[in-house]
Amino acid sequence: MRTYLVTQSDHSLDRGTADVVRAAIEGGVDVVQLREKHATARERYELGRELRELTREADVPLVVNDRLDLAVAVDADGVHLGDDDLPVSVAREQLGDGAIVGRSVSTVEAAREAERAGADYLGVGAVFATRTKDVRADDAEIGLSRVEAIAEAVEIPFVGIGGVTSENAGDVVAAGADGVAVVSEITAADDPAAATRRLRAAVEDRRVEA
Amino acid sequence: MRTYLVTQSDHSLDRGTADVVRAAIEGGVDVVQLREKHATARERYELGRELRELTREADVPLVVNDRLDLAVAVDADGVHLGDDDLPVSVAREQLGDGAIVGRSVSTVEAAREAERAGADYLGVGAVFATRTKDVRADDAEIGLSRVEAIAEAVEIPFVGIGGVTSENAGDVVAAGADGVAVVSEITAADDPAAATRRLRAAVEDRRVEA
Ligand code: NI
């Protein structure tokens, strides 16, 4: 889980999300999360089925943001949950042991709690202040010291998210993250495949072996 | 399915939705739909579990708006889906034959299509222009003639929704609806139990026997 793409068509320079995902796969992305915050469930369902084909062909895991029913409907590998979503325990119950269940956290305590609740991985952030407009007030910058603290506190893998670029991705994994998750760094890149390769190289370069 | 309550705490005069549902049950409501448009999934999950206890005790079906996963999580009897939600076929697949699957429609064609897709009942509307502020642009008034046309077009039961009061509920069932669904007429009533009884009496009075 070194490079993790979170989709958002309105940060994709008028390219379709499927095209961005295709390019990210070409660049070696490890995980794709279907987010599309502003789309209806029906739209995400249609898009999710398309992404499932692409990711399955490439053997790349697909997780769905927020909704278990959507994850089941598109035959995704799992879900990614936040504070406002259904609990990890409910996801585990509905999706089974084989599903990937991820959880967004920003504190050591929340990271420990998510691990105890059975999350398979964490999204930790916002590591840096993000450049995108639709950041929620609680997406405050947690910084690299918090990444270090969470790396010490939990055993499950995690990606750093929030303001991550190929410039600072190395610092994030050097602080203990297993990889990085990005939206715009890939979706809004001139060349999403090249951006993914750059990100991947930055992570490989300074990744701490567990 | 004569009286059908759709919950919305911000149209409930600062009363909790659980209190409104308790009163509606006392007044003889036939179905409760957990909607709460402005709440997070986590909030609806907590509230849904509370409503499940109340409705189960009273033997009143509980359906959840939009989300199949939430319906499963609170052990609801089914879901209610709109144009922006997952398709009826996906709901049937995930929830099984025993689940109640409802569908919002506003045209004869959509009503026929939902029936073909396996919906158990329809919410037909908006029958009248609604008084609430957060009505979507496509919630245009369809009128009683459309209710009549849909009653002729489909076999499955349906409730008329949108601007329904105890004053006009009789006209809606006289036009062919099996019952009426309301938000504010119950949630914002001085006495929600009495409002439910009034509505029920209005429906009984002019209901067309199938
Ligand atoms: Ni409202």
JSON list of N, CA, C and O and ligand atoms in Angstrom, two decimals, chain B residues 8 10-11 38 134, ligand 1:
[
{"chain": "B", "resi": 8, "resn": "GLN", "atom": "N", "xyz": [-38.21, 13.56, 9.89]},
{"chain": "B", "resi": 8, "resn": "GLN", "atom": "CA", "xyz": [-37.31, 14.67, 9.56]},
{"chain": "B", "resi": 8, "resn": "GLN", "atom": "C", "xyz": [-37.25, 15.55, 10.81]},
{"chain": "B", "resi": 8, "resn": "GLN", "atom": "O", "xyz": [-38.17, 16.32, 11.07]},
{"chain": "B", "resi": 10, "resn": "ASP", "atom": "N", "xyz": [-35.64, 18.16, 11.65]},
{"chain": "B", "resi": 10, "resn": "ASP", "atom": "CA", "xyz": [-35.67, 19.62, 11.56]},
{"chain": "B", "resi": 10, "resn": "ASP", "atom": "C", "xyz": [-37.03, 20.17, 11.13]},
{"chain": "B", "resi": 10, "resn": "ASP", "atom": "O", "xyz": [-37.19, 21.37, 10.94]},
{"chain": "B", "resi": 11, "resn": "HIS", "atom": "N", "xyz": [-38.01, 19.27, 10.97]},
{"chain": "B", "resi": 11, "resn": "HIS", "atom": "CA", "xyz": [-39.38, 19.72, 10.78]},
{"chain": "B", "resi": 11, "resn": "HIS", "atom": "C", "xyz": [-40.24, 19.21, 11.93]},
{"chain": "B", "resi": 11, "resn": "HIS", "atom": "O", "xyz": [-41.41, 18.93, 11.75]},
{"chain": "B", "resi": 38, "resn": "HIS", "atom": "N", "xyz": [-30.68, 15.52, 6.67]},
{"chain": "B", "resi": 38, "resn": "HIS", "atom": "CA", "xyz": [-29.49, 16.30, 6.97]},
{"chain": "B", "resi": 38, "resn": "HIS", "atom": "C", "xyz": [-28.56, 15.63, 7.98]},
{"chain": "B", "resi": 38, "resn": "HIS", "atom": "O", "xyz": [-27.57, 16.21, 8.41]},
{"chain": "B", "resi": 134, "resn": "ASP", "atom": "N", "xyz": [-37.20, 22.66, 1.83]},
{"chain": "B", "resi": 134, "resn": "ASP", "atom": "CA", "xyz": [-36.17, 21.91, 1.12]},
{"chain": "B", "resi": 134, "resn": "ASP", "atom": "C", "xyz": [-36.73, 20.89, 0.13]},
{"chain": "B", "resi": 134, "resn": "ASP", "atom": "O", "xyz": [-36.38, 19.73, 0.12]},
{"chain": "C", "resi": 1, "resn": "NI", "atom": "NI", "xyz": [-35.15, 20.17, 6.10]}
]
